[in-house]
Coordinates of C-alpha atoms in Angstrom, one line a residue:
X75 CA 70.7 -14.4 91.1
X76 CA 67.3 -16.4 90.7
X77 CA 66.1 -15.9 87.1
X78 CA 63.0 -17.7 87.2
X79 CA 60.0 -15.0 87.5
X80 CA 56.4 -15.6 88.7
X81 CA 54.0 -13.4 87.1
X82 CA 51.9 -11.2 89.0
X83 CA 50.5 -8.5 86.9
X84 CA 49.9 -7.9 83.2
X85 CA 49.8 -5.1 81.0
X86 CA 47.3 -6.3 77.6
X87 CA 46.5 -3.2 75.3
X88 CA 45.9 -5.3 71.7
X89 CA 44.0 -4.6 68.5
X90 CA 43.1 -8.0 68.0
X91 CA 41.2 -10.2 70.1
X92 CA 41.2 -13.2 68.4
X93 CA 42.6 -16.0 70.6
X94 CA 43.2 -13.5 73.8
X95 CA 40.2 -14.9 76.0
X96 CA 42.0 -18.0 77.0
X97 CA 45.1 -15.9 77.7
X98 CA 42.8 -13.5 80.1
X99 CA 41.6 -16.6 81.8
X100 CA 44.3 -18.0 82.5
X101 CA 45.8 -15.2 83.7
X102 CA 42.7 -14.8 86.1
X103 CA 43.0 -18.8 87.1
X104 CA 46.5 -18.0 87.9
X105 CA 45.5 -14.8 90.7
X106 CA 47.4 -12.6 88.1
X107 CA 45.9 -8.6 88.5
X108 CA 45.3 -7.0 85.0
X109 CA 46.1 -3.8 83.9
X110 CA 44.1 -2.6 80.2
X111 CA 43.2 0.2 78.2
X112 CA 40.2 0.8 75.9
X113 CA 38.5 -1.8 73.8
X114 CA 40.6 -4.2 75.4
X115 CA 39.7 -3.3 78.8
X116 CA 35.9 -3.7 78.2
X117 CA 36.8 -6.9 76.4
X118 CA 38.3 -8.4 79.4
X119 CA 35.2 -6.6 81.9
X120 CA 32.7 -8.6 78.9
X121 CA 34.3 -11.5 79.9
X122 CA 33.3 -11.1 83.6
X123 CA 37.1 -10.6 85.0
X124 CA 38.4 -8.5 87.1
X125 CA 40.6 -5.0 85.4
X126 CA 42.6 -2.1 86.6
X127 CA 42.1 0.6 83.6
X128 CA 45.4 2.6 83.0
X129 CA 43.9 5.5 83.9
X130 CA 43.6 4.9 87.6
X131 CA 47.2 3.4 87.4
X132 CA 48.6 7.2 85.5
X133 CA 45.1 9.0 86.7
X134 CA 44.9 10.5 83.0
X135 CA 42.1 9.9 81.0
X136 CA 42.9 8.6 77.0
X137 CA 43.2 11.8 74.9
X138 CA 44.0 13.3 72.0
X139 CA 41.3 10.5 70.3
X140 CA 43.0 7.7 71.6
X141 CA 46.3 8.2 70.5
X142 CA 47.6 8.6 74.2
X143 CA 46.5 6.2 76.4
X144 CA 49.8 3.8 78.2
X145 CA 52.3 6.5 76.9
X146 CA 53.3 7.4 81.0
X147 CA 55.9 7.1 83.3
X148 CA 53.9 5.0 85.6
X149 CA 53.4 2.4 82.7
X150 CA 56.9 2.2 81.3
X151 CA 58.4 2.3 84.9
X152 CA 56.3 -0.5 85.7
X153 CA 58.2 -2.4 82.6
X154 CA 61.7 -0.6 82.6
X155 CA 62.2 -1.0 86.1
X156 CA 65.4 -3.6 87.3
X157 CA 63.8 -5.7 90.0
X158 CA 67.6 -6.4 91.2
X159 CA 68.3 -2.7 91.7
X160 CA 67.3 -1.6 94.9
X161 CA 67.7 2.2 93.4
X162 CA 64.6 1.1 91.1
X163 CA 62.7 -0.6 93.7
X164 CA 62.6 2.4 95.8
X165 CA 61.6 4.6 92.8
X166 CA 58.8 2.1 92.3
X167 CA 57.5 2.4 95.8
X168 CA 58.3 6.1 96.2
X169 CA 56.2 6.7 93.2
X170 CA 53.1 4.3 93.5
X171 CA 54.3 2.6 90.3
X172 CA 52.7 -0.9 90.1
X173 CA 55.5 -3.5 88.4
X174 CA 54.7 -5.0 85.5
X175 CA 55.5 -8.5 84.4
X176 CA 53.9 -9.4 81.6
X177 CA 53.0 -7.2 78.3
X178 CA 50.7 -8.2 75.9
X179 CA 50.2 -6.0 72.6
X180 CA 48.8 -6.5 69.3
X181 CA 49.5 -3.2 67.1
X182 CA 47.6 -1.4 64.9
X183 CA 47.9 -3.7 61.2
X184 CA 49.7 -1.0 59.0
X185 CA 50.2 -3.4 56.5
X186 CA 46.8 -4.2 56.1
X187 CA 45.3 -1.0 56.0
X188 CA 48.0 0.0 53.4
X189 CA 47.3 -3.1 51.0
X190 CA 43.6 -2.0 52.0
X191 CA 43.4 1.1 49.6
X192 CA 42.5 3.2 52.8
X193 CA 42.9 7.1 52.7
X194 CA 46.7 8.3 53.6
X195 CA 44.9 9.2 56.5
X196 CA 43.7 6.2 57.8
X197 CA 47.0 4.5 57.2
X198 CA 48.7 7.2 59.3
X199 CA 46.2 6.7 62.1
X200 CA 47.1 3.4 61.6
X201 CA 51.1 3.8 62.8
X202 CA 50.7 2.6 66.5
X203 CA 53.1 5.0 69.0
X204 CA 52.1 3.1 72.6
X205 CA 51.7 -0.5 71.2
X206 CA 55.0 -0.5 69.6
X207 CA 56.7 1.7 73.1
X208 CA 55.2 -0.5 74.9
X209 CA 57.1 -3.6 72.9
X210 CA 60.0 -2.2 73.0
X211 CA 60.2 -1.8 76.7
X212 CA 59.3 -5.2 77.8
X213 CA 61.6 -6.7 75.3
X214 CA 64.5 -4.6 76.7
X215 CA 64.1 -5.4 79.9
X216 CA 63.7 -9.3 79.1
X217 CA 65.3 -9.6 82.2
X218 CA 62.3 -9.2 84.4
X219 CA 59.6 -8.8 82.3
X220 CA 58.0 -11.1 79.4
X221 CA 56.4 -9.8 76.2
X222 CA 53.4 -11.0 73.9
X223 CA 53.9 -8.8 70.4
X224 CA 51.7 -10.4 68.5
X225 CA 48.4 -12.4 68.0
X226 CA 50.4 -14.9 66.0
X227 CA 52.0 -16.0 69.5
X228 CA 48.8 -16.2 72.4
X229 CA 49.0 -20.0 71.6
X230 CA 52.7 -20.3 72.4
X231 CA 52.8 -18.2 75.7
X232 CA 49.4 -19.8 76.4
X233 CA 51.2 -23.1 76.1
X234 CA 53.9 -21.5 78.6
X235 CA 51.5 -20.0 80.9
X236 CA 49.8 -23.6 81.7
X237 CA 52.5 -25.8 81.7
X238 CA 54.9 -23.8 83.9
X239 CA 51.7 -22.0 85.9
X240 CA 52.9 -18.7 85.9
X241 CA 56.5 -19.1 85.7
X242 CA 58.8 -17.7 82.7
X243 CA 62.7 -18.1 82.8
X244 CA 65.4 -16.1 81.2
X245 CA 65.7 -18.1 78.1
X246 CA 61.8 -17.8 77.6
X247 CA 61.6 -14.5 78.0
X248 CA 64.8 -14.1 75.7
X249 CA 63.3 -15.9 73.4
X250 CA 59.9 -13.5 73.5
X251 CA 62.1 -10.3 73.5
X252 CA 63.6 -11.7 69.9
X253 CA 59.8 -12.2 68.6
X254 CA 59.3 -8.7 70.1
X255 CA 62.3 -6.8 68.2
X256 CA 61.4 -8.9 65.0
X257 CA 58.1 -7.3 65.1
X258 CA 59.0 -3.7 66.2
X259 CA 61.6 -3.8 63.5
X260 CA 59.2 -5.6 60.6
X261 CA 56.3 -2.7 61.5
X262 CA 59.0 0.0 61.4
X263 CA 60.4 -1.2 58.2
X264 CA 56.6 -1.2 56.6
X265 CA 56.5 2.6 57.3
X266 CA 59.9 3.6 56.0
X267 CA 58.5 1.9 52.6
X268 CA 55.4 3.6 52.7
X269 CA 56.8 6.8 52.9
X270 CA 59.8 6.1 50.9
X271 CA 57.6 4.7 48.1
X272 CA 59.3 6.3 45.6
X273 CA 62.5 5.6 46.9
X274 CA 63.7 9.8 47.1
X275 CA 66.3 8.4 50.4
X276 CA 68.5 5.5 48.9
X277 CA 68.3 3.5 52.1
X278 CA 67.2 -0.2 51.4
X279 CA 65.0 -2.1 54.3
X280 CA 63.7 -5.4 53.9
X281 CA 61.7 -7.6 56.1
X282 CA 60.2 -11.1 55.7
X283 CA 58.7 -12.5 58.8
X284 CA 57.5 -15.7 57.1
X285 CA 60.5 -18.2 56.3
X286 CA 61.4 -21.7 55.8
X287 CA 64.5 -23.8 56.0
X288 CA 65.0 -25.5 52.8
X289 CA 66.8 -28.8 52.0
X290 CA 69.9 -27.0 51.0
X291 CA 70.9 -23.9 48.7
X292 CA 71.6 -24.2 45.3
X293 CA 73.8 -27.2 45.6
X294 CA 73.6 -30.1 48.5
X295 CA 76.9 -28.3 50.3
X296 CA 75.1 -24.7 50.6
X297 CA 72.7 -24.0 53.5
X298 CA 69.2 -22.5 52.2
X299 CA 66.7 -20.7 53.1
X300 CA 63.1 -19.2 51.6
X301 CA 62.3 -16.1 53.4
X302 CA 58.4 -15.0 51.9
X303 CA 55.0 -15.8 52.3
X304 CA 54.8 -19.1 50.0
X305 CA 50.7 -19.6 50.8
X306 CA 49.6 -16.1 49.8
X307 CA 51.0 -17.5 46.2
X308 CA 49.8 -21.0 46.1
X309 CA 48.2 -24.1 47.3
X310 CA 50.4 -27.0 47.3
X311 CA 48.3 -30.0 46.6
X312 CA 50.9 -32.4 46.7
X313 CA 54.8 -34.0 46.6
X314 CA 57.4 -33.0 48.7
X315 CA 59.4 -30.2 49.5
X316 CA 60.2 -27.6 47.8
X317 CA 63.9 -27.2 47.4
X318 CA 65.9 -23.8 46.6
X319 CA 66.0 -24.4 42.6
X320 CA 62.6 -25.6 42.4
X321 CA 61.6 -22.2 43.7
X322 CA 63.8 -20.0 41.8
X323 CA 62.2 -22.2 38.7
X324 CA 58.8 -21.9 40.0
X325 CA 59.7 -17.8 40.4
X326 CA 61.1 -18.2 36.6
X327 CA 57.8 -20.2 35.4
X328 CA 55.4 -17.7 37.3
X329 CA 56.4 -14.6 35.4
X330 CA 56.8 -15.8 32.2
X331 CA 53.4 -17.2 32.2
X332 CA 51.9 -14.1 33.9
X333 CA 52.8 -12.7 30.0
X334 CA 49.8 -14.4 28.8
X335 CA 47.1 -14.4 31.1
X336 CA 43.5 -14.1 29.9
X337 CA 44.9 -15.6 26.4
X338 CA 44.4 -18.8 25.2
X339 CA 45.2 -21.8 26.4
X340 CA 49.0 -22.0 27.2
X341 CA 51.9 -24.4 28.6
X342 CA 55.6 -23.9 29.5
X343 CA 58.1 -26.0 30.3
X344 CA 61.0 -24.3 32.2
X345 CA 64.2 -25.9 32.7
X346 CA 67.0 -23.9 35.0
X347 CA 65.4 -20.4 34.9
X348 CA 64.2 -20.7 31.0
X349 CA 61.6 -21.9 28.9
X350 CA 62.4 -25.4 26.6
X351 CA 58.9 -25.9 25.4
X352 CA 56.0 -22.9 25.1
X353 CA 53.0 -23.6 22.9
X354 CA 49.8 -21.4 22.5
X355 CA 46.3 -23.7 21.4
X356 CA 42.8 -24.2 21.4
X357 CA 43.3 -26.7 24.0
X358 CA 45.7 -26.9 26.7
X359 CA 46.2 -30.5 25.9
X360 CA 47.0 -29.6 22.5
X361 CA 49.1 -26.5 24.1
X362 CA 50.6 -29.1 26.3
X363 CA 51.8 -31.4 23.4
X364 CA 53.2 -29.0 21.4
X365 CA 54.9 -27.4 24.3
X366 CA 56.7 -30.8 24.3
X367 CA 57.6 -31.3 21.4
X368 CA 60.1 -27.8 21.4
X369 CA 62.4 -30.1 23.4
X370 CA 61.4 -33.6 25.0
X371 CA 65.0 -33.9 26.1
X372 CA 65.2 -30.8 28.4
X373 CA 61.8 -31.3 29.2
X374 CA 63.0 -33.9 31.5
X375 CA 63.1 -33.0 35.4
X376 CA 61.6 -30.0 34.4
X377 CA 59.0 -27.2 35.7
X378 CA 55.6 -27.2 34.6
X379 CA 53.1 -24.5 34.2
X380 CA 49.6 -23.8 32.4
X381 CA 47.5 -20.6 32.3
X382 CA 44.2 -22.7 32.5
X383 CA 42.5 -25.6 34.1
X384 CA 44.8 -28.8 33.4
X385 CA 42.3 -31.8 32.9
X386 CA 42.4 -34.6 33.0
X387 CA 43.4 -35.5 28.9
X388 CA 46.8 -33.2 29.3
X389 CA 47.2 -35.0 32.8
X390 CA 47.8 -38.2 31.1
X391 CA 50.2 -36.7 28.8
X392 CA 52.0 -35.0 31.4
X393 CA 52.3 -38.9 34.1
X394 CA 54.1 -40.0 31.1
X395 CA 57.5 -37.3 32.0
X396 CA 59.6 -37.0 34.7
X397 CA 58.8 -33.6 36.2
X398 CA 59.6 -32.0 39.2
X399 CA 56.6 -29.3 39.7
X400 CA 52.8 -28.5 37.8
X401 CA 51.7 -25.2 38.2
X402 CA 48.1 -24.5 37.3
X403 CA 45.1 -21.9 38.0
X404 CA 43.2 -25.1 38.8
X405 CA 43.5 -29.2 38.0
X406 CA 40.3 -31.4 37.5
X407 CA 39.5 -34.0 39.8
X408 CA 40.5 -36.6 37.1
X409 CA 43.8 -34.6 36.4
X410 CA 44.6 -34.8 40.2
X411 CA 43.3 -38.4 40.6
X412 CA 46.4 -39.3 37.8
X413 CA 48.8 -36.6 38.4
X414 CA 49.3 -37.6 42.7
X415 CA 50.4 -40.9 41.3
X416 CA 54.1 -39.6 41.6
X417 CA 54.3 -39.0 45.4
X418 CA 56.8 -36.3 45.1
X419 CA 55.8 -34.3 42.2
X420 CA 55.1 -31.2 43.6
X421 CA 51.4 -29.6 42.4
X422 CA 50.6 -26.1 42.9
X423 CA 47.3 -24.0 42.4
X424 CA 48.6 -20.8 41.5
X425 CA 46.6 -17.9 43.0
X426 CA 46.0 -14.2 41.9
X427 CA 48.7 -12.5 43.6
X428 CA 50.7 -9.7 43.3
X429 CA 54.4 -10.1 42.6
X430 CA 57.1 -7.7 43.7
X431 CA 57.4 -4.4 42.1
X432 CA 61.3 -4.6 42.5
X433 CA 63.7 -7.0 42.1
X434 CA 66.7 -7.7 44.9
X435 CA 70.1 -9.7 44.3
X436 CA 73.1 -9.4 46.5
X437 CA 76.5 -7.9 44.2
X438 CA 79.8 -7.5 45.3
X439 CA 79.6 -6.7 49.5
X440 CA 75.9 -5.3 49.2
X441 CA 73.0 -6.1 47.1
X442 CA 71.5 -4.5 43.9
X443 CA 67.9 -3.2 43.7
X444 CA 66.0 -2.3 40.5
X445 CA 62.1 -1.7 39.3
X446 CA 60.9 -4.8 37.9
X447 CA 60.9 -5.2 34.3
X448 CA 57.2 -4.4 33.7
X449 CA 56.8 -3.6 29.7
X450 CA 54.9 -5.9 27.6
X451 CA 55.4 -5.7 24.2
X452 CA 52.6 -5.5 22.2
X453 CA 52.0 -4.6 18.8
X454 CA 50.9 -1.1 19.3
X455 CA 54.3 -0.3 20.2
X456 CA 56.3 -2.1 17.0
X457 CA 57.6 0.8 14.1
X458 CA 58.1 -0.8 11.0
X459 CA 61.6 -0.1 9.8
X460 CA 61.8 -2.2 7.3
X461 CA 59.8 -2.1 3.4
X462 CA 58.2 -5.4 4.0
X463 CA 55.6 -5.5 6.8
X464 CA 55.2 -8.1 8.5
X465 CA 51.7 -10.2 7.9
X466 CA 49.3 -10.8 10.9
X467 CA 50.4 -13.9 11.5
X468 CA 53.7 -13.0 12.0
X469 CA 52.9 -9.9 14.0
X470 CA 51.3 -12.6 16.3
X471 CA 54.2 -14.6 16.8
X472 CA 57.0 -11.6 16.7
X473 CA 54.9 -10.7 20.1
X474 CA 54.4 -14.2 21.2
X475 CA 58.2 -15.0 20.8
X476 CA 59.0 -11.3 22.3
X477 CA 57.7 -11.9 25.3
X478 CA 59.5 -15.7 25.8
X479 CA 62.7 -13.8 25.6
X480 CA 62.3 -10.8 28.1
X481 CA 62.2 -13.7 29.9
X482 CA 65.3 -16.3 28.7
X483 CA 68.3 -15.3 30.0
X484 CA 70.6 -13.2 27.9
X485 CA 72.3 -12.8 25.6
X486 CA 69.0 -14.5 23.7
X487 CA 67.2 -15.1 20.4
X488 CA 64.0 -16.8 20.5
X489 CA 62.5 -18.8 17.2
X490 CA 58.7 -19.3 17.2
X491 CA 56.6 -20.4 14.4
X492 CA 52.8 -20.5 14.6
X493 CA 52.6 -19.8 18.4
X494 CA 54.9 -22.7 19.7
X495 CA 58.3 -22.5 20.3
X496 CA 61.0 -24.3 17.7
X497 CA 64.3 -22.9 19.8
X498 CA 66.0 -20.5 21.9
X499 CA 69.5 -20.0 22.2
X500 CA 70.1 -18.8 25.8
X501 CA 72.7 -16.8 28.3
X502 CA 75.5 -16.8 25.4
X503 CA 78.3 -14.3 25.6
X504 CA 77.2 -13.4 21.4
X505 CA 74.3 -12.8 20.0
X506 CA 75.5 -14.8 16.9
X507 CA 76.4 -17.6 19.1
X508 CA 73.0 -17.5 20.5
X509 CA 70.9 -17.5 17.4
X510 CA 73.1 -20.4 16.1
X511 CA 72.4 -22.4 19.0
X512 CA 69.1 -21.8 18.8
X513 CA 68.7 -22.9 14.9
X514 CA 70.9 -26.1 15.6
X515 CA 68.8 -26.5 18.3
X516 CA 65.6 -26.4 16.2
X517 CA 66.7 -28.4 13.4
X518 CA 67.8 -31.3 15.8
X519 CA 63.6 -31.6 16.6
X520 CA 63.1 -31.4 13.1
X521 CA 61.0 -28.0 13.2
X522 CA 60.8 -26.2 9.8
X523 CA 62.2 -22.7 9.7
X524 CA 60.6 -21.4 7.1
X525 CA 58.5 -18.6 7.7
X526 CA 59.4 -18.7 11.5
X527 CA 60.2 -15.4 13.4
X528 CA 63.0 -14.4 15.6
X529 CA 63.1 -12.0 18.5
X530 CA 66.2 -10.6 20.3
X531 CA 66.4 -9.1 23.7
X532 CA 68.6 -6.8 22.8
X533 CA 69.7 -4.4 19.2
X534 CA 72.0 -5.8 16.5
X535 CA 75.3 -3.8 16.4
X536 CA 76.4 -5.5 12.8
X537 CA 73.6 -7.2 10.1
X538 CA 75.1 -10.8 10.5
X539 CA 72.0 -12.3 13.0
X540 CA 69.5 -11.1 10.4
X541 CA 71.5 -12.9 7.5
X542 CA 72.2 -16.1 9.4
X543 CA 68.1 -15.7 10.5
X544 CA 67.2 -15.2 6.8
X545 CA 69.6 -17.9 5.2
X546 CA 67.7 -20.6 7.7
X547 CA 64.2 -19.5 6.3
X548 CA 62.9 -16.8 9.3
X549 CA 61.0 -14.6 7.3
X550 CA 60.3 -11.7 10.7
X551 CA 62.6 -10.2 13.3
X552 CA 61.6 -8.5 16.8
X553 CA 64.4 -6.5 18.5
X554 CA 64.6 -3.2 20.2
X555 CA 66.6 -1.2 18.5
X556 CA 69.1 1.3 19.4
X557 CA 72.2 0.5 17.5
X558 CA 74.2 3.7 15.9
X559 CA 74.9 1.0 13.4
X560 CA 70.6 0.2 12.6
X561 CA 70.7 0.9 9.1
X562 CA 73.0 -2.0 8.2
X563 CA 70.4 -4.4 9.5
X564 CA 67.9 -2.7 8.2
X565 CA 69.2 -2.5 4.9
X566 CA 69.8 -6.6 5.0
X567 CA 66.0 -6.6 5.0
X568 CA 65.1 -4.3 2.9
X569 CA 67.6 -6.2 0.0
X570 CA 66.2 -9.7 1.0
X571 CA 62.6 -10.0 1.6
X572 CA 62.5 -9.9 5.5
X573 CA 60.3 -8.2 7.6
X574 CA 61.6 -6.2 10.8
X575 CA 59.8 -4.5 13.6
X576 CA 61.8 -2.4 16.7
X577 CA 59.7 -2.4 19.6
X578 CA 62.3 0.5 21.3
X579 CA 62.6 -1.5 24.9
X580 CA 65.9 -4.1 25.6
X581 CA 64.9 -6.9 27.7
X582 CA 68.0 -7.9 29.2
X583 CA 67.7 -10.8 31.6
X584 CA 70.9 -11.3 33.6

């Protein structure tokens, strides 16, 4: 059986008609007779081609405000039909259905009109019932008939329709039929959300329709792949790929520093998912520096991220490491001119956009889905358990080193002193063993606990962190509380000088 179809007729009913008028004259270069409806018909009359409207194919008008126009059994037996059964092929002729071998939709942008704000109305009007029909019937019946889904693809069927003048084979329109179905399913899965916003049915659906092949997965033996839409989040200015850790550190690096927007000048330094250096300043050189200093050691291969303009001073601080990526709103044309030096550092302009509001990772022979940890602490949600209060300077930095550790994996304790960060002990099966880490840690870079604060992700079931905290000189402690066993930390405090605030929200960070 020949597979190799010549097309003869199209079927264009589209939203968008950007990019279509080369399609359309093609199609009329290559003697093909056009079916349309609506604003797509007069586009194509506009152009001064020749069109059948759908009514005189179905001889009904377009009612119900439009939302019925191709939804007929002359349409979608001019698609469905199977040009190898003669049964069909009599139907066809019996019926004065014309055949159809070529459909070209564009649907109704749900998304868009979602992320718009519009009215529940207008999104509803919004679900396209033809367009999507439509779809689905060409790309069923691949066999005969090739489909168009979206205005992301004119170029590549354009490309077909000239280089092969008119002719499509199985494989092509296979391979349309799978752009078809990714699109019905993608538009279909952007509804279910909509209306399961709040998640009442327990059926997950995800869809991603941009991705990239990375280098490889976590480690060079692993396949990897990025499945999102990378340029709605950045600009990458320069250096080479981004590979599968780099991302999940950029993803790391990103929300951490989203904690301190519209604050002063700040830098991080992230190293596998957690933050090594973190400094708050006048200047984001300054920031930079003492960022730096917190650990020059980890800093090394590291991730790199500002909240403000890096220029062109902390630029020349930053050439002198080893880093993989710099993040910034913006870089100076001085910063840029030093920091493209290294061909493959990777710089990114982070834009304003909006991270998910839920957070996906596969467990066991399924995946686990929660709300995104969202909280803030901030000071007007501290209770002060213990008799010494702590000053305003160490409120500042309980906060500062509070939010550090809802993001540092857990089990965590955070040391800060004066807005930069001395030490975190990080993803440690104790609590103890994480504090201790973290004050060995310090001491090694020579940082002075005295009068540094602590934080904790999560409550202290028995007073020995708060004794180890005070006997290296931390004079304030951040933690959630919620342990039946409270007072005995409290108590610590109270009999030794040091300030404690519960803030009544664990961070744990798995």
């Amino acid at each position: 059986m020949n597979t190799t179809k010549t097309i003869t007729s199209a079927l264009i009913s589209v939203f968008s008609k950007d990019g279509l008028e080369p399609i359309v004259k093609e199609l009329h270069k290559q003697k093909v007779t056009i079916y349309s409806t609506g604003g797509t018909e007069k586009f194509i009359k506009d152009l001064g081609i020749p069109v059948i409207p759908v009514e005189d194919v179905t001889s009904y008008p377009s009612i119900l405000g439009g939302r019925v126009k191709t939804l007929h059994p002359k349409v979608f037996g001019g698609i469905l039909n199977r040009q190898h059964n003669e049964s069909d092929v009599a139907e066809l002729k019996d019926f004065d259905i014309p055949q159809i071998d070529l459909v070209v939709v564009d649907l109704y942008p749900f998304e868009k009109t979602v992320a718009s704000g519009a009215s529940h109305q207008d999104i509803i009007e919004k679900i396209d019932i033809g367009g999507i029909s439509l779809i689905r019937a060409a790309a069923k019946n691949y066999a005969d008939v090739i489909c168009v889904s979206s205005v992301d693809d004119y170029s590549e069927f354009l490309e077909l329709l000239k280089t092969k003048n008119g002719e499509t084979t199985e494989a092509d329109r296979k391979h349309f039929a799978a752009k078809a179905f990714n699109v019905s399913s993608h538009y279909d899965s952007a509804i279910f959300n909509y209306f399961n916003a709040n998640h009442d049915i327990a059926s997950l659906k995800i869809s991603e329709t941009k991705g990239q092949v990375l280098r490889y997965g976590e480690n060079p033996h692993q396949k990897g792949f990025f499945f999102g839409d990378f340029d709605a989040m950045f600009t990458k200015l320069h250096g080479k790929e981004l590979s599968y850790n780099n991302l999940l550190d950029v993803d790391a690096a990103v929300n951490l520093i989203n904690e301190f927007k519209n604050e002063a000048p700040t830098f991080a330094i992230l190293k596998h998912n957690n933050a090594c250096g973190f400094a708050q300043r006048p200047s984001i050189h300054q920031a930079y520096v003492d960022a730096l200093e917190g650990d020059p050691v980890s800093a090394f291969g590291g991730i790199l991220i500002s909240n403000t303009k890096i220029d062109k001073a902390t630029a020349e601080e930053i050439h002198g490491l080893f880093c993989e990526v710099v993040i910034a709103p913006s870089f100076s044309k001085e910063a840029l001119d030093i920091l493209t030096g290294k061909k493959n550092r990777i710089l990114l302009i982070l834009k304003d956009a909006e991270l998910s509001q839920t957070t996906v990772r596969t467990c066991l022979n399924g995946v686990l889905v929660q709300d995104r940890d969202t909280i803030t602490d901030a000071i007007e949600h501290l209770s002060y358990t213990t008799n010494n209060k702590p000053s305003q300077n160490e409120l500042e930095d309980l906060i500062f080193a509070s939010k550090i550790c809802k993001h540092t994996k857990s089990n965590t304790i955070v040391l800060v002193k004066d807005k930069q960060l001395c030490a975190s002990g990080t993803g440690q099966t104790s609590r103890v063993d994480a504090l201790n880490q973290a004050i060995h840690k310090a001491q090694s870079f020579n940082f002075d606990l005295n009068g540094a604060v602590m934080a904790s992700d999560a409550f202290f079931p028995f007073p020995d962190c708060v004794e180890i905290a005070k006997n290296a000189g931390l004079t304030a402690v951040i933690q959630p509380g919620g342990s039946i066993k409270d007072q005995l930390s409290i108590d610590y405090c109270n009999d030794n000088g040091v300030a404690m605030v519960f803030t009544g929200t664990r961070h744990f960070k798995h």
